[in-house]
CSV table of C-alpha atoms and ligand atoms in Angstrom, one decimal:
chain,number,residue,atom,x,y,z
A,1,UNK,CA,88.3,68.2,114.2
A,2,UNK,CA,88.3,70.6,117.1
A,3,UNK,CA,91.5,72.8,118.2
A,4,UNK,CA,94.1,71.0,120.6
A,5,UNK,CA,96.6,72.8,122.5
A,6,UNK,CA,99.8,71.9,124.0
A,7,UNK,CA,101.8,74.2,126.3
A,8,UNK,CA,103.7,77.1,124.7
A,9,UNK,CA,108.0,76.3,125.0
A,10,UNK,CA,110.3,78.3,124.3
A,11,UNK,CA,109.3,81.4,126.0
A,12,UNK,CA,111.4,83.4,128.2
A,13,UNK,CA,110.4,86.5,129.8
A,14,UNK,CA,113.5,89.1,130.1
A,15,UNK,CA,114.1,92.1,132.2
A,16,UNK,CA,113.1,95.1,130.9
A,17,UNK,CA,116.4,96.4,130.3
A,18,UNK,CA,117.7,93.6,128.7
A,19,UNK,CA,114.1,93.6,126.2
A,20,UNK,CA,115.8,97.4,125.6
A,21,UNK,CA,118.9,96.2,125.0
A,22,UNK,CA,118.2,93.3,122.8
A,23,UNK,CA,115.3,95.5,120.9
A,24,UNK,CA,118.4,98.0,120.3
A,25,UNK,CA,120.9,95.3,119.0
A,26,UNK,CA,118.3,94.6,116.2
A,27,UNK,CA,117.9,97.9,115.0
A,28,UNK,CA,121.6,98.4,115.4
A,29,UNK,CA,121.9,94.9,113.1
A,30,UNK,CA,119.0,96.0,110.8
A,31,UNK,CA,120.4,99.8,110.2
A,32,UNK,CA,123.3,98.7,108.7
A,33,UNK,CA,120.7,96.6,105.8
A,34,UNK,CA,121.7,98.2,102.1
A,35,UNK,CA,120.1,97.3,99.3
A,36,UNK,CA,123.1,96.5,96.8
A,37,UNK,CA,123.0,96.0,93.1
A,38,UNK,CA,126.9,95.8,92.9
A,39,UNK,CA,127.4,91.7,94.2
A,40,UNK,CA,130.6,89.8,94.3
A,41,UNK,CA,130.6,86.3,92.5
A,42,UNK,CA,132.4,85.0,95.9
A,43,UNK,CA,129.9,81.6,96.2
A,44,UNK,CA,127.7,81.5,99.6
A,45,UNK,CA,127.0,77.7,100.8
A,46,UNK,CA,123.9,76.4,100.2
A,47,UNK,CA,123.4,75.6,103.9
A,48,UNK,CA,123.4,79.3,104.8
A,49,UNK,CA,120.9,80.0,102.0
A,50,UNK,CA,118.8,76.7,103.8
A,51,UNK,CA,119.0,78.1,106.9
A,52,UNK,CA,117.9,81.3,106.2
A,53,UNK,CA,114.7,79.8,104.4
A,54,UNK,CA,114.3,77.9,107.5
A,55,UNK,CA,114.3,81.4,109.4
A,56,UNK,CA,111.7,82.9,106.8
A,57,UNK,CA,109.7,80.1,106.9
A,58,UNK,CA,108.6,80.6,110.4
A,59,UNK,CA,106.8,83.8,109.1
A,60,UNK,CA,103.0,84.1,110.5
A,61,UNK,CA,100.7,83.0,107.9
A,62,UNK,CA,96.7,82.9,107.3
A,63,UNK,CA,95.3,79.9,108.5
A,64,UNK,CA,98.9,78.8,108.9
A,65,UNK,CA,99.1,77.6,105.5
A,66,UNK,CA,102.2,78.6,105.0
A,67,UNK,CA,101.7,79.8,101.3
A,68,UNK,CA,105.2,80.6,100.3
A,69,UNK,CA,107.7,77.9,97.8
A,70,UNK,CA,111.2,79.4,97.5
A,71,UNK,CA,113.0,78.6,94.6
A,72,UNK,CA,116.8,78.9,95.4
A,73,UNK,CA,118.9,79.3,92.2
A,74,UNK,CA,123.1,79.0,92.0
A,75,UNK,CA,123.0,77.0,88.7
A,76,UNK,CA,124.5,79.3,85.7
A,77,UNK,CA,122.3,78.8,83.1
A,78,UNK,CA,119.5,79.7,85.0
A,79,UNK,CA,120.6,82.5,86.1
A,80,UNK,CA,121.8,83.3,82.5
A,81,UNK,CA,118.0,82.4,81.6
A,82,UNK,CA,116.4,84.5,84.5
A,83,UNK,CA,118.9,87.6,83.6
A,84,UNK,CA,117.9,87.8,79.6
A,85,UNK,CA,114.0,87.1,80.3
A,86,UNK,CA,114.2,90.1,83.5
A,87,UNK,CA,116.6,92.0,81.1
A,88,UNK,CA,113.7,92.0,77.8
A,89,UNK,CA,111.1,93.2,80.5
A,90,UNK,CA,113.3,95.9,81.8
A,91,UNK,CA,113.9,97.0,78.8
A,92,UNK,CA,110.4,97.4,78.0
A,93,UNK,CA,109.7,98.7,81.1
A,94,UNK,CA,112.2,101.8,80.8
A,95,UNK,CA,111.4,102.4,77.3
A,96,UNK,CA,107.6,101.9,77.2
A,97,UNK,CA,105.7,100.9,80.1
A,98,UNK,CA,107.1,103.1,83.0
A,99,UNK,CA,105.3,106.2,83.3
A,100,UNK,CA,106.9,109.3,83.7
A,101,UNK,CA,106.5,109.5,87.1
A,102,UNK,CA,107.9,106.5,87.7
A,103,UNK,CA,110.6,107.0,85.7
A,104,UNK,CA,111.3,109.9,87.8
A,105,UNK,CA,110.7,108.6,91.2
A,106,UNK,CA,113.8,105.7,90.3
A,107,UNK,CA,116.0,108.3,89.1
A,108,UNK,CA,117.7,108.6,92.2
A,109,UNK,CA,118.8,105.1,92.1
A,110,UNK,CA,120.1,104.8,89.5
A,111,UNK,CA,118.8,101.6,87.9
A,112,UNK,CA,118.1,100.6,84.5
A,113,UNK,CA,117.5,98.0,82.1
A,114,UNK,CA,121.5,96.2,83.1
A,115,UNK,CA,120.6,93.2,85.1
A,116,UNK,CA,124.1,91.6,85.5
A,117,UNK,CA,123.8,91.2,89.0
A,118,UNK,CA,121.2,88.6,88.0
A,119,UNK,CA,124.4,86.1,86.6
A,120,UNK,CA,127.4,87.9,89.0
A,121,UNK,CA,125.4,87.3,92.8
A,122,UNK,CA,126.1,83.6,93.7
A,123,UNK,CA,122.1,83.0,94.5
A,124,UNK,CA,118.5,84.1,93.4
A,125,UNK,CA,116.2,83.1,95.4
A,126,UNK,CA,112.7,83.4,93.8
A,127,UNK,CA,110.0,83.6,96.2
A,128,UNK,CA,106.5,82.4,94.7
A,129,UNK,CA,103.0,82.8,96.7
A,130,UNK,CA,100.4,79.8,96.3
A,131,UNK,CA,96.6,80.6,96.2
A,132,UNK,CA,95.5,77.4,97.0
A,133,UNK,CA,97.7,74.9,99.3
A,134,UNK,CA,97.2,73.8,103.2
A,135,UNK,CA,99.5,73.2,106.4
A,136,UNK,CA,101.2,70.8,104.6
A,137,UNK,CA,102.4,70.3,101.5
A,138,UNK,CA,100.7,69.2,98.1
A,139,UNK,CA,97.1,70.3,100.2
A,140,UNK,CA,94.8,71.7,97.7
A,141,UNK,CA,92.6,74.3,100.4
A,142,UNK,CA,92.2,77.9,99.9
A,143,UNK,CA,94.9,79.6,101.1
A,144,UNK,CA,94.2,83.2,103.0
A,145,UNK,CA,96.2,86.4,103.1
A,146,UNK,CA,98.7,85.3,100.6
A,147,UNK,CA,100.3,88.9,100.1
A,148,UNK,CA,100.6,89.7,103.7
A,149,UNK,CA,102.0,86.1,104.6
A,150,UNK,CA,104.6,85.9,102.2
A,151,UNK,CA,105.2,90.1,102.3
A,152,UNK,CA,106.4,88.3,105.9
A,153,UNK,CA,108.2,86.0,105.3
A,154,UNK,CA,109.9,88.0,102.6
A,155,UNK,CA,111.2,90.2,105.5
A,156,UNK,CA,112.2,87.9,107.9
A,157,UNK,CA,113.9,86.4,104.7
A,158,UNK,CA,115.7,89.6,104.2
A,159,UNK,CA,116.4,90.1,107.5
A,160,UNK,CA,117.6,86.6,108.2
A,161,UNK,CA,120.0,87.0,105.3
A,162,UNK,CA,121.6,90.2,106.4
A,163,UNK,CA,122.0,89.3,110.0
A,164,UNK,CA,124.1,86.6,108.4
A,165,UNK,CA,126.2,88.9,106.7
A,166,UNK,CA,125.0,88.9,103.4
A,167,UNK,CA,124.2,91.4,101.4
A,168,UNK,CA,120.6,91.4,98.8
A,169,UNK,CA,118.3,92.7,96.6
A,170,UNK,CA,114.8,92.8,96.8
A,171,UNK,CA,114.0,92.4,92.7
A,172,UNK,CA,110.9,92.8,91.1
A,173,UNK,CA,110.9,92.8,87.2
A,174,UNK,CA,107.6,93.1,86.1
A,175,UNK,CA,105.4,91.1,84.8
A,176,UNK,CA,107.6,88.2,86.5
A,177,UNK,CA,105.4,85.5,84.8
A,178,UNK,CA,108.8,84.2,82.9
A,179,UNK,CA,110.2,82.8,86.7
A,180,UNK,CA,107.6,80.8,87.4
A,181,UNK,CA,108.3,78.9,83.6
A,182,UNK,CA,112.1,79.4,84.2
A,183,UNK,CA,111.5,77.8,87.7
A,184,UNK,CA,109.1,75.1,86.7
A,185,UNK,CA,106.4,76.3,89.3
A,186,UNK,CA,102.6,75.3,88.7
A,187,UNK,CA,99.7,77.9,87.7
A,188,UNK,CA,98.9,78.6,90.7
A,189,UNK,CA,101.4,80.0,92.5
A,190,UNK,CA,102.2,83.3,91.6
A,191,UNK,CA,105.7,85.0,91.5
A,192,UNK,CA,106.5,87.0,94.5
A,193,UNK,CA,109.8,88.8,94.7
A,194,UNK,CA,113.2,87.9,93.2
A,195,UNK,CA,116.0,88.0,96.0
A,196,UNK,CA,119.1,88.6,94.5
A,197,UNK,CA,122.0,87.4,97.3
A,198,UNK,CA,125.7,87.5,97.8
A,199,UNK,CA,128.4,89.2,99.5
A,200,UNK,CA,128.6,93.0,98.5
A,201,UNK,CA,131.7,93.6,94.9
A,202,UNK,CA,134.4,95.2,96.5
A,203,UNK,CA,134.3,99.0,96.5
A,204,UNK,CA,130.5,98.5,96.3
A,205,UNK,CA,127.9,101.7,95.9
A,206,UNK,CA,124.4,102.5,97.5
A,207,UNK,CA,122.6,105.4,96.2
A,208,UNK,CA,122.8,108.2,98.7
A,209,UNK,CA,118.7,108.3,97.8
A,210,UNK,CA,118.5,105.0,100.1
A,211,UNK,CA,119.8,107.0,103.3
A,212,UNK,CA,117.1,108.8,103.6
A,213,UNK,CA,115.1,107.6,106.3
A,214,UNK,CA,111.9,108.9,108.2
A,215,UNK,CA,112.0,109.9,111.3
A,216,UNK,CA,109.9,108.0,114.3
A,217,UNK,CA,108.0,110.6,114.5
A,218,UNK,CA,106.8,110.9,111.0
A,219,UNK,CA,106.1,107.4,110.9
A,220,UNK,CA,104.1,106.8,114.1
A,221,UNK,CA,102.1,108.1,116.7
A,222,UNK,CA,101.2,107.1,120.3
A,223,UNK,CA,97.6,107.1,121.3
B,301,LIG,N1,111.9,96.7,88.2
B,301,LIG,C1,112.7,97.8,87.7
B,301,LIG,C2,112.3,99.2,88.2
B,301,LIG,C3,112.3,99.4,89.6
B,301,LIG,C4,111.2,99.7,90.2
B,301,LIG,C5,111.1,100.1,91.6
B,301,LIG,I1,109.4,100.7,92.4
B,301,LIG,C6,112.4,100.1,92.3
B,301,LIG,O1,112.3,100.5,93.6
B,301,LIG,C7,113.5,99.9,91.6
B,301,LIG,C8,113.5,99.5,90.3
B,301,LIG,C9,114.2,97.5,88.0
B,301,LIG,O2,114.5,96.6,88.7
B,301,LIG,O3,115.0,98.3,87.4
């Protein structure tokens, strides 16, 4: 089949100050993104949570394929049952696994082996990438730059989510084989990232580590 085409909609070219502005609004919105591990168990509706997949799902993706299945999870025991599987491979992790370089580079932050934010935050969404799929669903085609589609989508998740006022997690216990059991999610697709999502506990803490930001001019150049 050769490519069609239909005209592009949607498109509306601004002023150059108003491109400014808007550009400015965004990193405005997106400065204010924290990382939190300290989540409220205030519930979040799941057509917020919907809508914000909606918002991820329009991510850029090889071949268009679309390669992404998000798992959204507000049922207890599942959580419970994510939280004690992530917990065992923390543990591990801290205790065995990490390297001490590792462990040192995470000292900052704070974290250890203590998931509870996995049962306290009102959703996890579970983000799985599929190595075979197709423009639509149940396709069984290769499926091309996995990582970098759903590393995009991911962020447009993330950032879809916090322009909504919520506040997440980016989670990634590791080896995260247990979610895609848990979840009930073929062989094929392989576990991404674990979102953790909810509004931020009262009196909630960021490691000052996290504020540190690189400058514009340590991150980019203009040829
Ligand atoms: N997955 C572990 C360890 C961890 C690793 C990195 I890299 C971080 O940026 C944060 C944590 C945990 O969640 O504790």
């Amino acid at each position: 089949m050769s490519a069609e085409f239909v005209p592009l909609e949607g498109y509306e070219e601004l002023s150059p100050e108003e491109m400014q502005k808007r550009a400015e609004t965004v990193l405005e919105t997106l400065r204010t993104r924290r990382t939190i591990r300290d989540f409220s168990d205030k519930p979040v509706s799941r057509e917020l949570i919907e809508t914000c997949i909606k918002a991820a799902a329009t991510a850029p993706s090889g071949a268009n394929h679309q390669p992404w299945y998000f798992v959204a999870i507000s049922d207890a025991d599942t959580k419970r049952k994510i939280r004690i599987a992530a917990e065992a491979e923390e543990t591990e992790f801290y205790e065995t696994r990490a390297s001490d370089e590792w462990l040192a580079a995470l000292e900052p932050l704070g974290t250890d082996e203590n998931k509870m934010f996995l049962e306290t935050a009102p959703w996890l969404i579970a983000v799985f990438a599929q190595k075979r799929g197709g423009e639509r669903a149940g396709q069984d085609k290769k499926n091309y730059y996995v990582t970098e589609s759903v590393g995009l989508a991911t962020g447009m998740l993330i950032t879809a989510l916090h322009s909504a006022g919520l506040g997440t997690l980016t989670h990634t216990p590791a080896p995260m084989t247990f979610l895609r059991n848990i979840c009930g999610r073929p062989d094929n697709e392989k576990p991404f990232v674990l979102m953790v999502v909810g509004y931020p506990a009262d009196g909630a803490e960021v490691p000052k580590h996290a504020l540190i930001k690189k400058d514009l001019s340590e991150i980019s150049e203009f040829i």
